Amino acid sequence: MKKSYGVIGLGRFGGSICKELSKEGMEVLALDSDEDKVNEYKEIASDAVIANSTDELALKELGFRNIDHVIVAIGDNIHASILTTLLLRELGVKRITVKAQNDYHQKILEKIGADEIVHPERDMGRRIAHSIISSNVLDYLELSDEYSVVEIKAGEKMKGKTLADLDIRARFGCNVVAIKHGKDINVSPMADETISYEDVLIIIGADKDISRFEKELVVDDD
Ligand code: ATP
């Protein structure tokens, strides 16, 4: 059966989730307390309703208990975000993703059982900072407080070398989990794999080790 989604809060973040899910043909119930926002999404989502998500009765009447995955994208009003998450949990929603404003907000969301907590502005800020440091850092994904995955264009210092020559694991403690050569991707590459200039390496490691690796081997092509 097709999965159903709810998006609560139609700001830039919630709005873009709603648009993308709808574009992918998903069933989406969009909710916001602001009438203008709701009108904007009437033609986009399967259904768009004006309601206050801290109103338990409204959530019940709208059938939120039958929705598989709800995204709470209320930003500034931390109190409303927490209460909404709690009500959805009590209603028995299977999966709840919540946008957190800060670490304090995150801690409370963890305690009340949000399944997934996201920090889009913080994470995007980090990604952009890494790509500003070097144009060869194509993407940066935080796995935990200490570990990340980076996608790096090989560039000058790595071209023509094998993984054994570069000795990335021993020198920096990071692991090359895949190498992309154009459209091909080689997962778990062997030590004798030779790297070309345009190859993209996907590397996993502790932030401090990735940082040393970036400083040593990732030169800026600009
Ligand atoms: P973004 O950065 O995604 O644009 P934001 O982080 O600035 O958004 P807000 O604008 O504070 O977040 O909230 C997002 C949306 O959530 C707004 O459209 C607002 O009307 C809606 N919203 C806030 N509180 C509630 C509530 N209790 N019930 C329903 N919608 C709400």
Short mmCIF file of C-alpha atoms and ligand atoms in Angstrom, two decimals, residues 8-16 31-35 37 49-55 73-77 79-81 84 99 101 120-121, ligand 1:
data_model
loop_
_atom_site.label_atom_id
_atom_site.label_comp_id
_atom_site.label_asym_id
_atom_site.label_seq_id
_atom_site.Cartn_x
_atom_site.Cartn_y
_atom_site.Cartn_z
CA ILE A 8 3.21 20.26 9.62
CA GLY A 9 4.50 23.79 9.08
CA LEU A 10 4.79 25.07 5.53
CA GLY A 11 7.75 27.44 5.84
CA ARG A 12 10.65 27.10 3.38
CA PHE A 13 11.78 23.75 4.83
CA GLY A 14 8.38 22.08 5.31
CA GLY A 15 7.16 23.60 2.05
CA SER A 16 10.02 22.15 0.04
CA LEU A 31 -1.01 21.56 7.60
CA ASP A 32 -0.31 25.10 8.72
CA SER A 33 -2.03 27.59 11.00
CA ASP A 34 -1.51 30.31 8.38
CA GLU A 35 -4.26 30.47 5.77
CA LYS A 37 0.50 29.21 3.41
CA VAL A 49 -5.62 22.23 5.89
CA ILE A 50 -5.59 25.20 8.23
CA ALA A 51 -5.19 24.02 11.82
CA ASN A 52 -3.15 24.50 14.94
CA SER A 53 -1.04 21.38 15.36
CA THR A 54 -1.06 21.75 19.14
CA ASP A 55 -4.81 21.10 19.05
CA ALA A 73 8.71 21.57 10.31
CA ILE A 74 7.73 24.25 12.79
CA GLY A 75 10.72 26.50 13.30
CA ASP A 76 10.68 29.37 15.74
CA ASN A 77 7.97 28.14 18.06
CA HIS A 79 7.03 24.93 22.36
CA ALA A 80 4.58 24.17 19.51
CA SER A 81 7.10 21.84 17.85
CA THR A 84 2.99 18.64 18.32
CA LYS A 99 13.26 19.96 12.51
CA GLN A 101 16.26 24.73 16.18
CA PRO A 120 18.85 21.66 8.00
CA GLU A 121 20.40 25.12 8.47
P1 ATP B 1 11.62 28.03 7.40
O1 ATP B 1 13.02 28.36 7.75
O2 ATP B 1 11.41 26.60 7.04
O3 ATP B 1 10.98 28.97 6.41
P2 ATP B 1 11.07 28.70 10.07
O4 ATP B 1 12.13 27.82 10.65
O5 ATP B 1 11.28 30.19 10.06
O6 ATP B 1 10.72 28.20 8.63
P3 ATP B 1 8.49 29.19 11.09
O7 ATP B 1 8.23 30.20 10.01
O8 ATP B 1 8.59 29.62 12.49
O9 ATP B 1 9.75 28.33 10.77
O10 ATP B 1 7.38 28.03 11.01
C1 ATP B 1 7.15 27.31 9.86
C2 ATP B 1 5.66 27.25 9.60
O11 ATP B 1 5.03 26.59 10.69
C3 ATP B 1 4.98 28.60 9.45
O12 ATP B 1 4.31 28.63 8.20
C4 ATP B 1 3.99 28.66 10.61
O13 ATP B 1 2.76 29.26 10.24
C5 ATP B 1 3.79 27.19 10.93
N1 ATP B 1 3.40 26.96 12.33
C6 ATP B 1 4.00 27.44 13.44
N2 ATP B 1 3.35 27.00 14.55
C7 ATP B 1 2.31 26.22 14.12
C8 ATP B 1 1.29 25.48 14.76
N3 ATP B 1 1.20 25.42 16.09
N4 ATP B 1 0.40 24.80 13.99
C9 ATP B 1 0.49 24.83 12.65
N5 ATP B 1 1.45 25.50 11.98
C10 ATP B 1 2.34 26.19 12.69
#
